[in-house]
Short mmCIF file of C-alpha atoms in Angstrom, two decimals:
data_model
loop_
_atom_site.label_atom_id
_atom_site.label_comp_id
_atom_site.label_asym_id
_atom_site.label_seq_id
_atom_site.Cartn_x
_atom_site.Cartn_y
_atom_site.Cartn_z
CA MET A 150 131.35 109.37 95.04
CA PRO A 151 128.29 107.17 94.36
CA ASP A 152 125.13 107.86 96.33
CA LYS A 153 124.60 105.43 99.20
CA VAL A 154 120.80 105.89 99.28
CA THR A 155 118.23 106.60 96.59
CA VAL A 156 114.84 107.86 97.72
CA VAL A 157 112.02 107.19 95.26
CA VAL A 158 109.01 109.49 95.63
CA VAL A 159 105.87 108.43 93.75
CA THR A 160 103.31 111.21 93.25
CA TYR A 161 99.85 111.65 91.81
CA ASN A 162 97.77 114.75 92.58
CA HIS A 163 99.67 115.39 95.81
CA GLU A 164 99.83 119.16 95.56
CA LYS A 165 98.78 119.56 99.22
CA TYR A 166 101.54 117.33 100.54
CA VAL A 167 104.43 116.75 98.13
CA GLY A 168 106.38 119.83 99.25
CA ASN A 169 106.41 118.51 102.81
CA THR A 170 107.42 115.07 101.52
CA ILE A 171 110.43 116.29 99.54
CA GLN A 172 111.54 118.71 102.24
CA SER A 173 111.53 115.90 104.81
CA ILE A 174 114.05 114.04 102.63
CA LEU A 175 116.22 117.12 102.15
CA ASP A 176 116.23 117.61 105.93
CA GLN A 177 117.88 114.23 106.52
CA LYS A 178 121.27 114.46 108.23
CA THR A 179 123.71 111.90 106.83
CA ASP A 180 127.43 111.43 106.31
CA PHE A 181 126.72 110.13 102.79
CA SER A 182 125.03 111.49 99.67
CA VAL A 183 121.35 110.89 98.95
CA LYS A 184 119.74 110.85 95.50
CA ILE A 185 116.05 111.74 95.14
CA ILE A 186 114.03 110.45 92.19
CA VAL A 187 110.53 111.91 91.96
CA ALA A 188 108.20 110.04 89.61
CA ASP A 189 104.93 111.80 88.85
CA ASP A 190 102.11 109.71 87.41
CA GLY A 191 100.25 112.30 85.35
CA SER A 192 99.14 114.70 88.09
CA GLN A 193 96.42 117.17 87.07
CA ASP A 194 96.78 119.60 89.97
CA GLY A 195 99.76 121.73 91.04
CA THR A 196 102.02 118.79 91.96
CA ILE A 197 104.29 119.15 88.92
CA GLU A 198 104.92 122.85 89.56
CA ILE A 199 105.92 122.18 93.16
CA ILE A 200 108.30 119.37 92.18
CA SER A 201 109.78 121.50 89.40
CA ALA A 202 110.55 124.27 91.89
CA PHE A 203 112.45 121.81 94.10
CA LYS A 204 114.26 120.43 91.05
CA THR A 205 115.37 123.94 90.07
CA LYS A 206 116.64 124.64 93.58
CA TYR A 207 118.39 121.26 94.02
CA PRO A 208 119.38 120.16 90.48
CA ASP A 209 122.17 117.85 91.66
CA LYS A 210 120.05 116.04 94.24
CA ILE A 211 116.69 115.62 92.49
CA THR A 212 115.79 113.74 89.31
CA PHE A 213 112.27 114.39 88.04
CA LEU A 214 110.50 111.78 85.89
CA GLN A 215 107.05 112.42 84.44
CA HIS A 216 104.28 110.35 82.92
CA GLU A 217 101.80 112.29 80.83
CA ASN A 218 99.10 109.75 81.64
CA ASN A 219 98.42 107.89 84.87
CA GLN A 220 100.01 104.43 84.74
CA GLY A 221 99.87 103.34 88.38
CA ILE A 222 102.41 102.90 91.14
CA LEU A 223 103.70 99.54 89.85
CA ASN A 224 104.80 100.86 86.46
CA ASN A 225 106.31 103.89 88.15
CA ILE A 226 108.46 101.74 90.43
CA LEU A 227 109.44 99.23 87.74
CA ARG A 228 110.68 101.95 85.42
CA ILE A 229 112.80 103.46 88.19
CA ILE A 230 114.51 100.29 89.44
CA PRO A 231 117.05 100.21 86.56
CA GLU A 232 117.96 103.84 87.40
CA ILE A 233 119.00 103.02 90.98
CA LYS A 234 122.78 102.78 91.36
CA SER A 235 123.04 103.21 95.14
CA ASP A 236 123.47 100.64 97.91
CA TYR A 237 120.00 101.17 99.35
CA VAL A 238 116.60 102.46 98.27
CA ALA A 239 113.69 103.99 100.16
CA ILE A 240 110.20 104.44 98.68
CA LEU A 241 108.04 107.31 99.86
CA ASP A 242 104.53 108.14 98.68
CA GLY A 243 104.05 111.78 97.76
CA ASP A 244 101.61 112.34 100.61
CA ASP A 245 103.73 110.77 103.38
CA TYR A 246 106.82 112.22 105.04
CA TRP A 247 109.67 111.54 107.46
CA LYS A 248 109.81 113.25 110.83
CA TYR A 249 113.13 111.96 112.19
CA GLU A 250 116.16 113.62 110.60
CA TYR A 251 118.55 110.73 111.32
CA LYS A 252 116.29 108.03 109.89
CA LEU A 253 118.40 107.26 106.81
CA GLN A 254 121.68 107.50 108.69
CA LYS A 255 120.65 104.96 111.32
CA GLN A 256 119.01 102.58 108.86
CA ALA A 257 121.92 102.62 106.40
CA SER A 258 124.44 102.12 109.21
CA PHE A 259 122.51 99.07 110.39
CA LEU A 260 122.48 97.48 106.91
CA ASP A 261 126.15 98.35 106.41
CA ASN A 262 127.02 96.43 109.55
CA ASP A 263 124.87 93.34 108.99
CA LYS A 264 124.64 91.76 105.54
CA ASN A 265 122.14 89.18 106.83
CA TYR A 266 119.33 91.72 106.47
CA ASN A 267 117.89 92.88 103.16
CA GLY A 268 115.67 95.55 104.68
CA ILE A 269 115.00 97.63 107.75
CA PHE A 270 111.66 99.16 108.76
CA HIS A 271 110.22 101.20 111.63
CA ASP A 272 106.91 102.27 113.12
CA ALA A 273 104.88 105.08 111.52
CA GLU A 274 102.45 107.65 112.84
CA ILE A 275 99.01 107.71 111.19
CA ILE A 276 97.16 110.91 110.31
CA HIS A 277 93.53 110.29 109.36
CA ILE A 278 92.02 112.47 106.63
CA ASP A 279 88.37 112.68 105.47
CA THR A 280 87.09 110.17 108.07
CA ALA A 281 89.32 107.47 106.54
CA GLU A 282 89.71 105.91 109.99
CA SER A 283 86.30 104.34 109.45
CA VAL A 284 87.78 102.35 106.54
CA LEU A 285 91.22 101.46 107.87
CA PHE A 286 93.09 101.58 111.20
CA GLY A 287 90.09 102.79 113.24
CA GLN A 288 91.27 105.43 115.71
CA LYS A 289 94.81 104.04 115.84
CA LYS A 290 97.57 106.65 115.83
CA TYR A 291 100.47 104.30 115.06
CA TYR A 292 100.97 101.13 113.01
CA SER A 293 102.27 99.41 116.14
CA GLN A 294 98.84 99.79 117.74
CA SER A 295 97.34 97.62 115.00
CA TYR A 296 100.12 95.08 114.48
CA ASN A 297 102.38 93.13 116.81
CA PHE A 298 105.80 93.78 115.30
CA LYS A 299 108.81 91.69 116.19
CA GLU A 300 112.35 93.05 116.11
CA VAL A 301 113.51 90.44 113.60
CA LEU A 302 111.13 89.49 110.81
CA TYR A 303 111.28 86.35 108.65
CA PRO A 304 109.28 85.34 105.54
CA SER A 305 106.68 83.59 107.69
CA ASP A 306 105.98 86.88 109.50
CA ILE A 307 104.94 88.86 106.42
CA LEU A 308 103.40 86.26 104.08
CA GLY A 309 99.96 86.18 105.69
CA ARG A 310 99.67 89.97 106.10
CA GLN A 311 98.94 89.64 109.79
CA ILE A 312 101.37 92.53 110.05
CA ILE A 313 101.66 95.36 107.52
CA LEU A 314 105.00 97.14 107.33
CA PRO A 315 104.69 100.90 106.67
CA SER A 316 105.90 101.64 103.14
CA SER A 317 107.24 105.00 104.28
CA SER A 318 109.55 103.25 106.73
CA ALA A 319 111.44 100.89 104.41
CA LEU A 320 115.11 101.00 103.51
CA LEU A 321 115.94 98.10 101.20
CA ARG A 322 119.18 96.60 99.91
CA VAL A 323 119.40 97.38 96.18
CA SER A 324 121.39 94.23 95.37
CA ALA A 325 118.36 92.19 96.53
CA LEU A 326 116.09 93.79 93.92
CA GLN A 327 117.28 91.14 91.46
CA LEU A 328 115.18 88.65 93.44
CA ILE A 329 111.97 90.33 92.27
CA ASN A 330 109.91 88.23 89.86
CA THR A 331 108.17 90.98 87.90
CA THR A 332 105.88 88.47 86.16
CA LEU A 333 104.01 88.08 89.47
CA LEU A 334 103.41 91.83 89.81
CA ASN A 335 100.23 92.31 87.84
CA ASP A 336 98.47 95.25 89.50
CA ASN A 337 98.94 98.27 91.76
CA TYR A 338 97.74 96.67 94.97
CA SER A 339 100.17 96.25 97.90
CA THR A 340 103.23 96.69 95.70
CA LEU A 341 105.72 97.08 98.55
CA TRP A 342 104.40 94.00 100.35
CA LYS A 343 104.80 91.91 97.20
CA ILE A 344 108.29 93.25 96.58
CA SER A 345 109.15 92.58 100.23
CA CYS A 346 108.16 88.93 99.84
CA PHE A 347 110.89 88.58 97.22
CA LEU A 348 113.54 90.59 99.09
CA ILE A 349 113.15 88.63 102.32
CA LYS A 350 113.88 85.30 100.62
CA HIS A 351 116.95 83.69 102.23
CA SER A 352 117.14 86.81 104.40
CA LYS A 353 115.28 88.75 107.09
CA PHE A 354 114.13 92.27 107.98
CA TYR A 355 114.80 94.38 111.05
CA PHE A 356 112.11 96.48 112.72
CA ILE A 357 112.67 99.54 114.91
CA ASN A 358 109.76 100.29 117.22
CA GLU A 359 109.96 104.07 116.84
CA PRO A 360 107.66 106.23 114.64
CA TRP A 361 110.11 107.94 112.30
CA SER A 362 107.61 108.60 109.50
CA VAL A 363 104.02 109.73 108.96
CA TYR A 364 101.40 107.94 106.87
CA ARG A 365 98.39 109.94 105.70
CA ASN A 366 95.37 107.65 105.73
CA HIS A 367 92.74 108.94 103.35
CA ARG A 368 89.85 107.52 101.37
CA LYS A 369 91.59 108.04 98.02
CA GLY A 370 94.17 105.38 98.83
CA ILE A 371 94.18 102.45 96.41
CA SER A 372 93.48 99.91 99.17
CA LYS A 373 90.08 101.54 99.74
CA SER A 374 89.12 102.03 96.08
CA ASN A 375 88.08 98.43 95.40
CA ASN A 376 88.10 96.23 98.48
CA GLN A 377 87.25 93.06 96.58
CA GLN A 378 90.01 93.42 93.99
CA PHE A 379 92.43 94.43 96.75
CA HIS A 380 92.05 91.10 98.56
CA LEU A 381 91.73 88.99 95.40
CA SER A 382 95.07 90.45 94.29
CA HIS A 383 96.68 89.16 97.49
CA ILE A 384 95.18 85.70 96.97
CA LEU A 385 96.40 85.48 93.38
CA PHE A 386 99.90 86.56 94.37
CA LEU A 387 100.07 84.01 97.21
CA LYS A 388 98.90 81.24 94.88
CA GLU A 389 101.74 82.08 92.50
CA LEU A 390 104.26 82.06 95.35
CA LEU A 391 103.38 78.40 95.98
CA LYS A 392 105.16 77.62 92.69
CA ASP A 393 108.39 79.19 93.96
CA ASP A 394 110.99 76.66 95.14
CA PHE A 395 111.81 78.73 98.21
CA TYR A 396 108.22 79.38 99.24
CA GLY A 397 107.17 75.77 98.81
CA PHE A 398 108.42 75.31 102.37
CA TYR A 399 106.00 78.03 103.53
CA ALA A 400 102.85 76.42 102.13
CA TYR A 401 101.21 76.45 105.57
CA GLU A 402 101.74 80.21 105.96
CA ILE A 403 100.60 80.87 102.40
CA TYR A 404 97.35 78.93 102.74
CA ASN A 405 96.78 80.58 106.10
CA GLY A 406 97.21 83.97 104.42
CA MET A 407 94.79 83.07 101.64
CA ALA A 408 92.25 81.79 104.15
CA ASN A 409 92.42 85.12 105.99
CA GLU A 410 91.88 87.02 102.73
CA TYR A 411 88.82 84.89 101.91
CA GLN A 412 87.45 85.51 105.39
CA ILE A 413 87.66 89.25 104.81
CA LEU A 414 85.91 88.92 101.46
CA LEU A 415 83.13 86.84 102.99
CA ALA A 416 82.58 89.53 105.60
CA THR A 417 82.31 92.45 103.15
CA ASN A 418 79.08 93.79 101.74
CA GLU A 419 80.43 93.67 98.19
CA ASN A 420 79.89 89.92 98.05
CA ASN A 421 76.21 89.84 99.00
CA LYS A 422 75.04 87.48 96.25
CA GLN A 423 74.36 84.01 97.55
CA SER A 424 76.14 82.32 94.63
CA SER A 425 79.22 84.47 95.17
CA LYS A 426 79.20 83.73 98.90
CA LYS A 427 79.03 79.99 98.27
CA LYS A 428 81.93 80.09 95.82
CA LEU A 429 84.07 82.14 98.19
CA PHE A 430 83.23 79.88 101.11
CA LYS A 431 84.23 76.82 99.12
CA GLN A 432 87.57 78.44 98.29
CA TYR A 433 88.04 79.49 101.88
CA LEU A 434 87.30 75.97 103.13
CA ASN A 435 89.77 74.50 100.64
CA CYS A 436 92.48 76.79 101.99
CA GLU A 437 91.71 75.79 105.58
CA LEU A 438 91.91 72.10 104.68
CA ARG A 439 95.18 72.54 102.83
CA LYS A 440 96.56 74.62 105.69
CA LEU A 441 95.73 71.80 108.11
CA TRP A 442 97.34 69.22 105.83
CA TYR A 443 100.60 71.19 105.58
CA TYR A 444 100.58 71.82 109.32
CA ARG A 445 100.36 68.09 110.03
CA LYS A 446 103.04 67.42 107.42
CA ARG A 447 105.38 69.90 109.12
CA ILE A 448 104.70 68.44 112.57
CA LYS A 449 105.41 64.96 111.28
CA ALA A 450 108.67 66.09 109.66
CA ASN A 451 109.80 67.78 112.87
CA ASN A 452 109.14 64.62 114.88
CA LEU A 453 111.31 62.48 112.66
#
């Protein structure tokens, strides 16, 4: 019988955590089979040995893929997508884990019963490591303390990144992966958010306001490694989405999202040169003007 769910675990130097991650998947209670694909991105610590031990113990449940050299989360995920033959896929970083044993059962049952949704997410607990709270999330203990999640999410809700869906919470419909435009995925920043923007086209996501997973917030996370490139990556991706026939209708939300990203860049210390500030401000102002134009255009259309 084919597996209903594939869980993709992406690891890199996660020796402290990966055992907990894999065990949390094995502890899931389901009435269907679950396939685990662990993709290691050239770890230099004891991560590979820990994964190999799990693979030896559970040879029929775990597939282990290795890169000799670090290639980044994007390449890891793109090479795995063709290997997924199940109905649904979950993606779990090698330092996160699930704490609710019926997570997959409840999420898969929901998607089985409603084809109008291409994904289902839930809240996540946050564990701060190495004073990372000073960089992201502050003293927040849950994603839901930082973002105002709605039960039903549409494209307009995720485009501007006013809410961030926990990657460890996602269960996605595999048939929708064909919507992904891989030519717009050019770096390792916010990969799940970018993929989600494709999967939610002509669809919607469901959100459960319960913390069924744990996200480890630490300073080694890619979002903290280069703040400027992190936000510029979002801007470039949103610009490209404007060329998409579907997202042309969401121009207001896209320009609003870009304006927010420029605001963050203007507020960071990395852009302290006056010439750089002026250029960023000009781009920010252009986004605000375009946002206003599309807002008025939408209001006019609705009044007709």
